[in-house]
PDB file of C-alpha atoms and ligand atoms in Angstrom:
ATOM      1  CA  MET A   1       0.363   0.164   0.327  1.00 76.00           C
ATOM      2  CA  PRO A   2       1.510   3.334  -1.075  1.00 89.00           C
ATOM      3  CA  ARG A   3       1.741   6.000   1.508  1.00 97.00           C
ATOM      4  CA  PHE A   4       1.799   9.498  -0.759  1.00 98.00           C
ATOM      5  CA  LEU A   5       2.694  12.867   0.799  1.00 98.00           C
ATOM      6  CA  SER A   6       3.149  15.364  -1.735  1.00 99.00           C
ATOM      7  CA  ILE A   7       6.251  17.844  -0.350  1.00 99.00           C
ATOM      8  CA  ALA A   8       7.438  21.383  -1.869  1.00 99.00           C
ATOM      9  CA  ALA A   9      10.866  21.727  -1.280  1.00 99.00           C
ATOM     10  CA  ALA A  10      11.041  25.436  -0.928  1.00 99.00           C
ATOM     11  CA  GLN A  11      14.425  27.179  -2.603  1.00 99.00           C
ATOM     12  CA  SER A  12      14.818  30.817  -1.869  1.00 99.00           C
ATOM     13  CA  GLY A  13      16.915  33.232  -3.528  1.00 98.00           C
ATOM     14  CA  PRO A  14      19.161  35.842  -1.541  1.00 98.00           C
ATOM     15  CA  ILE A  15      17.723  37.857   1.443  1.00 98.00           C
ATOM     16  CA  ALA A  16      19.196  41.388   1.608  1.00 98.00           C
ATOM     17  CA  ARG A  17      20.368  42.429   4.789  1.00 98.00           C
ATOM     18  CA  ARG A  18      18.285  45.736   4.722  1.00 98.00           C
ATOM     19  CA  THR A  19      15.116  43.162   4.155  1.00 98.00           C
ATOM     20  CA  SER A  20      12.494  43.262   6.640  1.00 98.00           C
ATOM     21  CA  ARG A  21      11.235  40.030   8.280  1.00 98.00           C
ATOM     22  CA  SER A  22       7.820  41.227   6.588  1.00 98.00           C
ATOM     23  CA  GLU A  23       9.168  41.240   3.424  1.00 98.00           C
ATOM     24  CA  ALA A  24      10.610  37.786   3.614  1.00 98.00           C
ATOM     25  CA  VAL A  25       7.733  36.232   5.040  1.00 98.00           C
ATOM     26  CA  SER A  26       5.601  37.205   2.480  1.00 98.00           C
ATOM     27  CA  ARG A  27       7.662  35.692  -0.078  1.00 98.00           C
ATOM     28  CA  LEU A  28       7.551  32.114   2.063  1.00 99.00           C
ATOM     29  CA  VAL A  29       3.654  32.687   2.106  1.00 99.00           C
ATOM     30  CA  GLU A  30       4.186  33.308  -1.946  1.00 98.00           C
ATOM     31  CA  GLN A  31       5.781  29.718  -2.131  1.00 99.00           C
ATOM     32  CA  MET A  32       3.030  28.405   0.466  1.00 99.00           C
ATOM     33  CA  ARG A  33      -0.016  29.221  -1.791  1.00 99.00           C
ATOM     34  CA  GLU A  34       1.727  27.913  -4.687  1.00 98.00           C
ATOM     35  CA  ALA A  35       2.904  24.893  -3.031  1.00 99.00           C
ATOM     36  CA  ARG A  36      -1.059  24.198  -1.962  1.00 98.00           C
ATOM     37  CA  ALA A  37      -2.362  24.844  -5.419  1.00 98.00           C
ATOM     38  CA  CYS A  38       0.304  22.118  -6.418  1.00 98.00           C
ATOM     39  CA  GLY A  39      -1.283  19.571  -3.794  1.00 98.00           C
ATOM     40  CA  CYS A  40       1.576  19.891  -1.099  1.00 99.00           C
ATOM     41  CA  GLU A  41       0.980  18.951   2.174  1.00 98.00           C
ATOM     42  CA  LEU A  42       4.188  19.451   3.480  1.00 99.00           C
ATOM     43  CA  ILE A  43       6.695  22.701   2.418  1.00 99.00           C
ATOM     44  CA  VAL A  44      10.008  22.794   3.570  1.00 99.00           C
ATOM     45  CA  PHE A  45      12.372  26.042   3.749  1.00 99.00           C
ATOM     46  CA  THR A  46      15.423  26.753   3.929  1.00 99.00           C
ATOM     47  CA  GLU A  47      17.706  27.439   7.288  1.00 99.00           C
ATOM     48  CA  CYS A  48      17.603  30.910   8.439  1.00 99.00           C
ATOM     49  CA  ALA A  49      14.417  31.269   6.208  1.00 99.00           C
ATOM     50  CA  LEU A  50      13.726  34.673   7.447  1.00 99.00           C
ATOM     51  CA  THR A  51      17.073  36.846   7.005  1.00 98.00           C
ATOM     52  CA  ALA A  52      20.193  36.970   5.019  1.00 98.00           C
ATOM     53  CA  PHE A  53      22.581  34.578   6.380  1.00 98.00           C
ATOM     54  CA  PHE A  54      24.335  37.570   9.360  1.00 98.00           C
ATOM     55  CA  PRO A  55      27.079  34.304  10.186  1.00 98.00           C
ATOM     56  CA  HIS A  56      29.034  35.398   7.433  1.00 98.00           C
ATOM     57  CA  TRP A  57      30.064  38.700   8.821  1.00 98.00           C
ATOM     58  CA  TRP A  58      31.631  40.117  12.220  1.00 98.00           C
ATOM     59  CA  ILE A  59      28.788  42.053  14.380  1.00 98.00           C
ATOM     60  CA  ASP A  60      30.259  43.300  17.108  1.00 96.00           C
ATOM     61  CA  ASP A  61      27.476  44.931  19.142  1.00 98.00           C
ATOM     62  CA  GLU A  62      24.937  42.831  21.213  1.00 97.00           C
ATOM     63  CA  ALA A  63      21.487  44.824  20.133  1.00 98.00           C
ATOM     64  CA  GLU A  64      22.394  44.097  16.478  1.00 98.00           C
ATOM     65  CA  LEU A  65      23.532  41.246  16.530  1.00 98.00           C
ATOM     66  CA  GLU A  66      19.663  40.290  18.602  1.00 98.00           C
ATOM     67  CA  ALA A  67      17.917  41.552  15.905  1.00 98.00           C
ATOM     68  CA  TRP A  68      18.514  38.686  14.078  1.00 98.00           C
ATOM     69  CA  PHE A  69      17.132  35.899  16.248  1.00 98.00           C
ATOM     70  CA  GLU A  70      13.588  35.466  16.748  1.00 98.00           C
ATOM     71  CA  ARG A  71      12.611  35.849  20.545  1.00 98.00           C
ATOM     72  CA  THR A  72       9.018  33.649  19.874  1.00 98.00           C
ATOM     73  CA  MET A  73       7.925  31.810  17.190  1.00 98.00           C
ATOM     74  CA  PRO A  74       4.938  32.412  16.230  1.00 98.00           C
ATOM     75  CA  GLY A  75       5.975  35.923  16.559  1.00 98.00           C
ATOM     76  CA  PRO A  76       4.551  39.765  15.327  1.00 97.00           C
ATOM     77  CA  ASP A  77       6.323  38.751  12.157  1.00 97.00           C
ATOM     78  CA  THR A  78       5.783  35.071  12.066  1.00 98.00           C
ATOM     79  CA  GLN A  79       2.139  34.830  12.618  1.00 98.00           C
ATOM     80  CA  VAL A  80       1.111  35.455   9.179  1.00 98.00           C
ATOM     81  CA  LEU A  81       2.892  32.264   8.025  1.00 98.00           C
ATOM     82  CA  PHE A  82       1.046  30.285  10.732  1.00 98.00           C
ATOM     83  CA  ASP A  83      -2.280  31.321   9.906  1.00 98.00           C
ATOM     84  CA  GLU A  84      -1.918  30.808   5.731  1.00 98.00           C
ATOM     85  CA  ALA A  85      -0.997  27.771   6.879  1.00 98.00           C
ATOM     86  CA  VAL A  86      -3.514  26.691   8.757  1.00 98.00           C
ATOM     87  CA  ARG A  87      -6.229  28.565   6.455  1.00 98.00           C
ATOM     88  CA  LEU A  88      -4.107  26.525   3.212  1.00 98.00           C
ATOM     89  CA  GLY A  89      -3.555  23.291   5.446  1.00 98.00           C
ATOM     90  CA  ILE A  90      -0.560  22.704   4.772  1.00 99.00           C
ATOM     91  CA  GLY A  91       2.435  21.486   7.286  1.00 99.00           C
ATOM     92  CA  PHE A  92       5.778  23.349   7.032  1.00 99.00           C
ATOM     93  CA  TYR A  93       9.791  22.904   8.177  1.00 99.00           C
ATOM     94  CA  LEU A  94      11.248  26.238   8.912  1.00 99.00           C
ATOM     95  CA  GLY A  95      14.631  27.582   9.760  1.00 99.00           C
ATOM     96  CA  TYR A  96      15.535  30.550  11.753  1.00 99.00           C
ATOM     97  CA  ALA A  97      17.577  32.047  13.630  1.00 99.00           C
ATOM     98  CA  GLU A  98      16.392  31.257  17.839  1.00 99.00           C
ATOM     99  CA  LEU A  99      16.803  33.581  21.004  1.00 98.00           C
ATOM    100  CA  ALA A 100      15.667  31.689  24.114  1.00 98.00           C
ATOM    101  CA  VAL A 101      15.579  32.726  27.502  1.00 97.00           C
ATOM    102  CA  GLU A 102      16.356  29.742  29.678  1.00 93.00           C
ATOM    103  CA  ASN A 103      16.844  30.304  33.952  1.00 95.00           C
ATOM    104  CA  SER A 104      16.858  34.262  32.838  1.00 96.00           C
ATOM    105  CA  VAL A 105      20.242  33.135  30.511  1.00 97.00           C
ATOM    106  CA  LYS A 106      20.145  34.260  27.100  1.00 98.00           C
ATOM    107  CA  ARG A 107      20.695  31.096  24.564  1.00 98.00           C
ATOM    108  CA  ARG A 108      21.153  31.884  20.605  1.00 98.00           C
ATOM    109  CA  TYR A 109      20.755  28.821  18.292  1.00 99.00           C
ATOM    110  CA  ASN A 110      20.057  27.882  14.986  1.00 99.00           C
ATOM    111  CA  THR A 111      17.023  26.177  14.891  1.00 99.00           C
ATOM    112  CA  SER A 112      14.275  24.586  12.652  1.00 99.00           C
ATOM    113  CA  ILE A 113      10.834  23.428  13.580  1.00 99.00           C
ATOM    114  CA  LEU A 114       8.096  21.120  11.959  1.00 99.00           C
ATOM    115  CA  VAL A 115       4.464  22.698  12.205  1.00 99.00           C
ATOM    116  CA  ALA A 116       1.206  20.393  11.298  1.00 98.00           C
ATOM    117  CA  ALA A 117      -1.388  22.072   9.217  1.00 98.00           C
ATOM    118  CA  ASP A 118      -3.471  22.800  11.633  1.00 98.00           C
ATOM    119  CA  GLY A 119      -0.573  25.434  13.101  1.00 98.00           C
ATOM    120  CA  ARG A 120       0.637  22.893  16.034  1.00 98.00           C
ATOM    121  CA  MET A 121       4.123  23.016  16.612  1.00 98.00           C
ATOM    122  CA  ILE A 122       5.141  19.027  16.223  1.00 98.00           C
ATOM    123  CA  GLY A 123       8.624  19.586  16.917  1.00 98.00           C
ATOM    124  CA  LYS A 124      12.574  22.094  16.942  1.00 98.00           C
ATOM    125  CA  TYR A 125      15.591  20.988  16.025  1.00 99.00           C
ATOM    126  CA  ARG A 126      18.437  22.945  17.040  1.00 99.00           C
ATOM    127  CA  LYS A 127      21.790  22.676  14.661  1.00 99.00           C
ATOM    128  CA  ILE A 128      24.882  20.280  16.463  1.00 99.00           C
ATOM    129  CA  HIS A 129      26.937  20.617  14.070  1.00 98.00           C
ATOM    130  CA  LEU A 130      28.270  24.420  14.153  1.00 98.00           C
ATOM    131  CA  PRO A 131      30.574  24.904  10.827  1.00 98.00           C
ATOM    132  CA  GLY A 132      33.252  28.000  10.768  1.00 96.00           C
ATOM    133  CA  GLY A 133      35.245  29.429  13.822  1.00 97.00           C
ATOM    134  CA  ALA A 134      34.147  31.976  16.065  1.00 98.00           C
ATOM    135  CA  ASP A 135      37.266  34.503  15.078  1.00 98.00           C
ATOM    136  CA  TYR A 136      37.527  37.095  12.442  1.00 97.00           C
ATOM    137  CA  GLN A 137      39.254  35.738   9.778  1.00 97.00           C
ATOM    138  CA  PRO A 138      40.771  39.162   7.972  1.00 97.00           C
ATOM    139  CA  HIS A 139      42.174  37.243   5.091  1.00 97.00           C
ATOM    140  CA  HIS A 140      38.635  35.852   4.087  1.00 98.00           C
ATOM    141  CA  PRO A 141      36.326  37.498   1.582  1.00 97.00           C
ATOM    142  CA  PHE A 142      33.247  36.518   3.466  1.00 98.00           C
ATOM    143  CA  GLN A 143      32.979  34.923   7.291  1.00 98.00           C
ATOM    144  CA  ASN A 144      31.385  31.836   9.050  1.00 97.00           C
ATOM    145  CA  LEU A 145      30.840  32.684  11.964  1.00 98.00           C
ATOM    146  CA  GLU A 146      28.917  30.231  13.465  1.00 98.00           C
ATOM    147  CA  LYS A 147      30.899  28.960  15.826  1.00 98.00           C
ATOM    148  CA  ARG A 148      30.351  32.896  17.770  1.00 98.00           C
ATOM    149  CA  TYR A 149      26.985  33.332  17.282  1.00 98.00           C
ATOM    150  CA  PHE A 150      25.309  29.977  17.959  1.00 98.00           C
ATOM    151  CA  GLU A 151      25.373  27.632  20.811  1.00 98.00           C
ATOM    152  CA  VAL A 152      25.419  23.871  19.722  1.00 98.00           C
ATOM    153  CA  GLY A 153      22.200  22.407  20.244  1.00 98.00           C
ATOM    154  CA  ASP A 154      21.101  20.198  22.744  1.00 98.00           C
ATOM    155  CA  LEU A 155      17.983  18.539  21.893  1.00 98.00           C
ATOM    156  CA  GLY A 156      19.541  15.913  19.953  1.00 98.00           C
ATOM    157  CA  PHE A 157      18.283  14.309  16.393  1.00 98.00           C
ATOM    158  CA  GLN A 158      14.760  13.142  16.981  1.00 98.00           C
ATOM    159  CA  ALA A 159      12.071  11.982  15.131  1.00 98.00           C
ATOM    160  CA  TRP A 160       8.081  12.778  15.046  1.00 98.00           C
ATOM    161  CA  ARG A 161       5.347  10.495  13.765  1.00 98.00           C
ATOM    162  CA  ALA A 162       3.740  13.305  11.179  1.00 98.00           C
ATOM    163  CA  PHE A 163       2.255  13.960   8.064  1.00 98.00           C
ATOM    164  CA  GLY A 164       1.591  10.022   7.753  1.00 98.00           C
ATOM    165  CA  GLY A 165       5.389   8.525   8.423  1.00 98.00           C
ATOM    166  CA  ILE A 166       8.487   9.636  11.229  1.00 98.00           C
ATOM    167  CA  VAL A 167      10.147  12.522  10.443  1.00 99.00           C
ATOM    168  CA  GLY A 168      13.368  13.749  11.676  1.00 99.00           C
ATOM    169  CA  MET A 169      15.157  17.372  11.127  1.00 99.00           C
ATOM    170  CA  CYS A 170      18.903  18.930  10.926  1.00 99.00           C
ATOM    171  CA  ILE A 171      20.240  21.977   9.447  1.00 99.00           C
ATOM    172  CA  CYS A 172      23.080  22.184   6.568  1.00 98.00           C
ATOM    173  CA  ASN A 173      26.539  21.141   7.905  1.00 98.00           C
ATOM    174  CA  ASP A 174      24.262  18.568   9.734  1.00 99.00           C
ATOM    175  CA  ARG A 175      24.125  16.690   6.451  1.00 99.00           C
ATOM    176  CA  ARG A 176      27.587  16.216   5.935  1.00 99.00           C
ATOM    177  CA  TRP A 177      28.107  13.900   8.915  1.00 98.00           C
ATOM    178  CA  PRO A 178      26.732  10.233   8.319  1.00 98.00           C
ATOM    179  CA  GLU A 179      26.204  10.283  12.554  1.00 98.00           C
ATOM    180  CA  THR A 180      23.021  12.602  11.850  1.00 99.00           C
ATOM    181  CA  TYR A 181      21.226  10.317   9.312  1.00 99.00           C
ATOM    182  CA  ARG A 182      22.459   7.352  11.607  1.00 98.00           C
ATOM    183  CA  VAL A 183      20.779   8.606  14.184  1.00 98.00           C
ATOM    184  CA  LEU A 184      17.713   9.805  12.699  1.00 98.00           C
ATOM    185  CA  ALA A 185      17.137   6.672  11.098  1.00 98.00           C
ATOM    186  CA  LEU A 186      17.798   4.551  14.307  1.00 98.00           C
ATOM    187  CA  ARG A 187      15.190   6.727  15.864  1.00 98.00           C
ATOM    188  CA  GLY A 188      13.091   5.562  12.665  1.00 98.00           C
ATOM    189  CA  ALA A 189      12.689   8.824  10.694  1.00 98.00           C
ATOM    190  CA  GLU A 190      11.631   7.870   7.021  1.00 98.00           C
ATOM    191  CA  LEU A 191      12.176  11.297   5.903  1.00 99.00           C
ATOM    192  CA  ILE A 192      14.860  13.701   7.067  1.00 99.00           C
ATOM    193  CA  LEU A 193      14.124  17.776   5.965  1.00 99.00           C
ATOM    194  CA  LEU A 194      16.887  20.291   6.774  1.00 99.00           C
ATOM    195  CA  GLY A 195      18.147  23.586   4.938  1.00 99.00           C
ATOM    196  CA  TYR A 196      21.053  25.006   4.000  1.00 99.00           C
ATOM    197  CA  ASN A 197      23.290  28.319   3.102  1.00 99.00           C
ATOM    198  CA  THR A 198      26.440  26.950   1.679  1.00 99.00           C
ATOM    199  CA  PRO A 199      28.541  29.125  -0.374  1.00 98.00           C
ATOM    200  CA  ASP A 200      30.579  28.073  -3.577  1.00 98.00           C
ATOM    201  CA  HIS A 201      33.805  29.154  -2.280  1.00 98.00           C
ATOM    202  CA  ILE A 202      35.238  27.749   0.808  1.00 97.00           C
ATOM    203  CA  PRO A 203      37.794  30.609   2.156  1.00 97.00           C
ATOM    204  CA  ASP A 204      40.613  28.375   4.224  1.00 94.00           C
ATOM    205  CA  GLN A 205      40.237  25.109   1.393  1.00 97.00           C
ATOM    206  CA  PRO A 206      40.002  26.878  -2.066  1.00 98.00           C
ATOM    207  CA  GLU A 207      41.290  23.552  -3.620  1.00 98.00           C
ATOM    208  CA  ILE A 208      37.880  21.627  -3.376  1.00 98.00           C
ATOM    209  CA  ASP A 209      35.333  24.782  -4.247  1.00 98.00           C
ATOM    210  CA  HIS A 210      34.710  22.939  -7.305  1.00 98.00           C
ATOM    211  CA  LEU A 211      32.826  20.197  -5.568  1.00 98.00           C
ATOM    212  CA  CYS A 212      30.558  22.204  -3.898  1.00 98.00           C
ATOM    213  CA  ASP A 213      27.733  20.896  -5.379  1.00 98.00           C
ATOM    214  CA  PHE A 214      28.960  17.664  -5.761  1.00 98.00           C
ATOM    215  CA  HIS A 215      29.923  16.979  -1.777  1.00 98.00           C
ATOM    216  CA  HIS A 216      26.109  18.355  -0.836  1.00 99.00           C
ATOM    217  CA  LEU A 217      24.192  15.794  -3.730  1.00 99.00           C
ATOM    218  CA  LEU A 218      26.636  13.470  -2.150  1.00 99.00           C
ATOM    219  CA  SER A 219      26.128  13.584   1.345  1.00 99.00           C
ATOM    220  CA  MET A 220      22.373  13.636   1.204  1.00 99.00           C
ATOM    221  CA  GLN A 221      22.287  10.725  -1.313  1.00 99.00           C
ATOM    222  CA  SER A 222      24.239   8.997   0.602  1.00 99.00           C
ATOM    223  CA  GLY A 223      22.633   9.547   3.681  1.00 99.00           C
ATOM    224  CA  ALA A 224      19.039   8.499   2.041  1.00 99.00           C
ATOM    225  CA  TYR A 225      20.736   5.420   0.207  1.00 98.00           C
ATOM    226  CA  GLN A 226      22.599   3.782   3.589  1.00 98.00           C
ATOM    227  CA  ASN A 227      19.460   5.019   6.064  1.00 98.00           C
ATOM    228  CA  GLY A 228      16.608   4.332   3.781  1.00 98.00           C
ATOM    229  CA  CYS A 229      14.863   7.520   4.087  1.00 98.00           C
ATOM    230  CA  TRP A 230      13.730  10.204   1.738  1.00 99.00           C
ATOM    231  CA  VAL A 231      15.982  13.394   2.178  1.00 99.00           C
ATOM    232  CA  VAL A 232      14.608  17.321   1.230  1.00 99.00           C
ATOM    233  CA  GLY A 233      17.697  19.636   1.432  1.00 99.00           C
ATOM    234  CA  VAL A 234      16.529  22.963   0.466  1.00 99.00           C
ATOM    235  CA  ALA A 235      19.268  26.241  -0.449  1.00 99.00           C
ATOM    236  CA  LYS A 236      19.345  29.386   0.185  1.00 98.00           C
ATOM    237  CA  ALA A 237      20.958  30.410  -3.402  1.00 99.00           C
ATOM    238  CA  GLY A 238      22.271  33.266  -5.362  1.00 98.00           C
ATOM    239  CA  VAL A 239      24.700  36.087  -4.127  1.00 98.00           C
ATOM    240  CA  GLU A 240      23.331  37.102  -0.759  1.00 98.00           C
ATOM    241  CA  GLU A 241      25.661  40.129   0.196  1.00 98.00           C
ATOM    242  CA  GLY A 242      28.480  39.889  -2.453  1.00 98.00           C
ATOM    243  CA  VAL A 243      28.232  35.746  -0.728  1.00 98.00           C
ATOM    244  CA  SER A 244      27.555  33.077  -3.994  1.00 98.00           C
ATOM    245  CA  GLN A 245      25.764  30.336  -2.369  1.00 98.00           C
ATOM    246  CA  ILE A 246      24.609  26.960  -4.615  1.00 99.00           C
ATOM    247  CA  GLY A 247      21.412  26.022  -5.294  1.00 98.00           C
ATOM    248  CA  GLN A 248      20.668  21.996  -5.844  1.00 99.00           C
ATOM    249  CA  THR A 249      17.552  22.116  -3.716  1.00 99.00           C
ATOM    250  CA  ALA A 250      16.812  18.804  -3.839  1.00 99.00           C
ATOM    251  CA  ILE A 251      14.217  15.486  -2.760  1.00 99.00           C
ATOM    252  CA  ILE A 252      16.136  12.383  -2.918  1.00 99.00           C
ATOM    253  CA  ALA A 253      14.338   8.971  -2.479  1.00 99.00           C
ATOM    254  CA  PRO A 254      15.639   6.255  -0.500  1.00 98.00           C
ATOM    255  CA  SER A 255      16.916   4.245  -3.468  1.00 98.00           C
ATOM    256  CA  GLY A 256      19.943   7.776  -3.432  1.00 99.00           C
ATOM    257  CA  GLU A 257      17.850   9.043  -6.447  1.00 99.00           C
ATOM    258  CA  ILE A 258      17.209  12.216  -6.949  1.00 99.00           C
ATOM    259  CA  VAL A 259      13.933  12.344  -7.704  1.00 99.00           C
ATOM    260  CA  ALA A 260      13.549  16.673  -8.330  1.00 99.00           C
ATOM    261  CA  ARG A 261      16.379  19.233  -8.306  1.00 98.00           C
ATOM    262  CA  SER A 262      16.162  23.610  -8.799  1.00 99.00           C
ATOM    263  CA  SER A 263      17.397  24.675 -11.648  1.00 98.00           C
ATOM    264  CA  THR A 264      17.622  28.245 -10.527  1.00 99.00           C
ATOM    265  CA  LEU A 265      19.097  30.135  -7.574  1.00 98.00           C
ATOM    266  CA  LYS A 266      16.155  31.930  -7.057  1.00 98.00           C
ATOM    267  CA  ASP A 267      12.837  31.332  -5.050  1.00 98.00           C
ATOM    268  CA  GLU A 268      11.992  28.343  -6.854  1.00 99.00           C
ATOM    269  CA  LEU A 269       9.531  25.461  -5.325  1.00 98.00           C
ATOM    270  CA  ILE A 270      10.309  21.967  -6.343  1.00 98.00           C
ATOM    271  CA  VAL A 271       7.436  19.472  -5.895  1.00 99.00           C
ATOM    272  CA  TYR A 272       7.440  15.653  -5.668  1.00 99.00           C
ATOM    273  CA  ARG A 273       5.122  13.105  -4.303  1.00 98.00           C
ATOM    274  CA  CYS A 274       6.524  10.672  -2.073  1.00 98.00           C
ATOM    275  CA  ASP A 275       5.746   7.398  -1.494  1.00 98.00           C
ATOM    276  CA  LEU A 276       7.030   6.726   2.143  1.00 98.00           C
ATOM    277  CA  ASP A 277       6.672   3.560   1.673  1.00 98.00           C
ATOM    278  CA  LEU A 278       9.737   3.268  -0.581  1.00 98.00           C
ATOM    279  CA  VAL A 279      11.365   2.888   2.543  1.00 98.00           C
ATOM    280  CA  LYS A 280      10.707  -0.351   3.347  1.00 98.00           C
ATOM    281  CA  PRO A 281      12.957  -2.289   0.853  1.00 98.00           C
ATOM    282  CA  TYR A 282      15.746  -0.727   2.123  1.00 98.00           C
ATOM    283  CA  LYS A 283      14.802  -0.438   6.280  1.00 98.00           C
ATOM    284  CA  GLU A 284      13.103  -3.881   6.116  1.00 98.00           C
ATOM    285  CA  ARG A 285      16.137  -5.886   4.362  1.00 98.00           C
ATOM    286  CA  LEU A 286      19.443  -4.528   2.911  1.00 98.00           C
ATOM    287  CA  PHE A 287      19.739  -1.558   5.487  1.00 98.00           C
ATOM    288  CA  ASN A 288      18.119  -4.016   8.485  1.00 98.00           C
ATOM    289  CA  PHE A 289      19.719  -2.371  11.281  1.00 98.00           C
ATOM    290  CA  GLU A 290      18.168  -5.094  13.742  1.00 97.00           C
ATOM    291  CA  LYS A 291      19.308  -8.148  11.109  1.00 97.00           C
ATOM    292  CA  HIS A 292      22.761  -6.928  10.073  1.00 97.00           C
ATOM    293  CA  ARG A 293      24.169  -4.472  12.169  1.00 97.00           C
ATOM    294  CA  ARG A 294      27.239  -5.533  14.191  1.00 95.00           C
ATOM    295  CA  ILE A 295      27.710  -3.065  16.842  1.00 92.00           C
ATOM    296  CA  GLU A 296      30.010  -5.595  18.659  1.00 91.00           C
ATOM    297  CA  HIS A 297      32.320  -4.858  16.353  1.00 91.00           C
ATOM    298  CA  TYR A 298      32.046  -1.022  16.716  1.00 88.00           C
ATOM    299  CA  GLN A 299      34.380  -0.594  19.641  1.00 85.00           C
ATOM    300  CA  PRO A 300      38.009   1.469  19.265  1.00 83.00           C
ATOM    301  CA  ILE A 301      40.903  -1.138  18.636  1.00 75.00           C
ATOM    302  CA  ALA A 302      42.148  -0.710  22.120  1.00 73.00           C
ATOM    303  CA  THR A 303      39.387  -2.073  23.776  1.00 64.00           C
ATOM    304  CA  GLN A 304      38.501  -4.913  21.417  1.00 61.00           C
ATOM    305  CA  THR A 305      38.598  -8.288  23.092  1.00 62.00           C
ATOM    306  CA  GLY A 306      41.184 -10.242  20.796  1.00 61.00           C
ATOM    307  CA  ALA A 307      42.504  -7.455  19.372  1.00 58.00           C
ATOM    308  CA  THR A 308      45.930  -7.855  18.296  1.00 61.00           C
ATOM    309  CA  PRO A 309      48.623  -5.568  20.013  1.00 58.00           C
ATOM    310  CA  PRO A 310      50.157  -3.080  17.803  1.00 57.00           C
ATOM    311  CA  GLU A 311      54.078  -4.500  16.805  1.00 61.00           C
ATOM    312  CA  GLU A 312      56.754  -3.282  18.603  1.00 56.00           C
TER     313      GLU A 312
HETATM  314  N1  CDT B   1      25.529  27.048   7.069  1.00 93.81           N
HETATM  315  C1  CDT B   1      26.184  26.091   6.821  1.00 93.81           C
HETATM  316  O1  CDT B   1      26.271  24.895   7.784  1.00 93.81           O
HETATM  317  N2  CDT B   1      26.887  26.105   5.432  1.00 93.81           N
HETATM  318  C2  CDT B   1      28.079  25.417   5.798  1.00 93.81           C
HETATM  319  C3  CDT B   1      29.294  25.884   5.320  1.00 93.81           C
HETATM  320  C4  CDT B   1      30.648  25.038   5.181  1.00 93.81           C
HETATM  321  S1  CDT B   1      31.959  24.851   3.736  1.00 93.81           S
HETATM  322  C5  CDT B   1      31.615  23.823   3.437  1.00 93.81           C
HETATM  323  C6  CDT B   1      27.287  24.158   4.753  1.00 93.81           C
HETATM  324  O2  CDT B   1      28.259  22.894   5.548  1.00 93.81           O
HETATM  325  O3  CDT B   1      27.361  23.861   4.107  1.00 93.81           O
END
């Protein structure tokens, strides 16, 4: 019996530094309407979908920095997105910068949420793999200061029963790490949603610039295949405040095949009717974790019983 779920991956073009939240949200609302008109039940937006990707530049002033963050979700500027989702009857994944006040302490996270078609918050994820550094790099054409502006996420990798399947979330750099997909799949995920802001130039490793698209797709395709999951990866693409970012928004089947892919570097919706039951041949046979994984052999060499000591 197929379990169909029609998904829209809503690639974003650049968002200028001066763009207001309400302008950015109105672009998302437009894409949401288009997705619903295409019969979609779920729309996936990108990482930090409400603003320019501010970790690309240095910010000293605390108030200026906090202005890039959302204190509440929904908040005054995002309520309209939730209202429109309910009106249309469509769920969504949204990435944003979150300012949380916990026990009177301010904490900043790179966050995503999963929202049901009735506006209910299904789950929240806070990005674990933060790339870049915390210090200014004077010789780089742009910065990657996620380690300065965000804390490492404290919610782990979780999966939720939603949209007729089991859904997990991650964000951008997480997609390059096999453990992201593996932990989500061990928790039962059948569908993994993610947004990303990925420059097409890596300032401290320019020799692999020409492989940016390849490594992006390679990570998601292998993650999907090796864990028997659907993966939906959504870009913020194009030249944003002088930083050129890849597109390649893609929907990937559990076979590892790309079934839909963007072709521009602008706001662009790609849509696919995913059969969630296509995870079964992989999860139940080839990659049946319970049957075939051999975790007793995963210990570091020094703790393995019967390990041959290194030769003198
Ligand atoms: N936003 C984010 O996590 N970007 C990183 C840039 C690293 S450059 C290889 C990414 O992994 O896409």
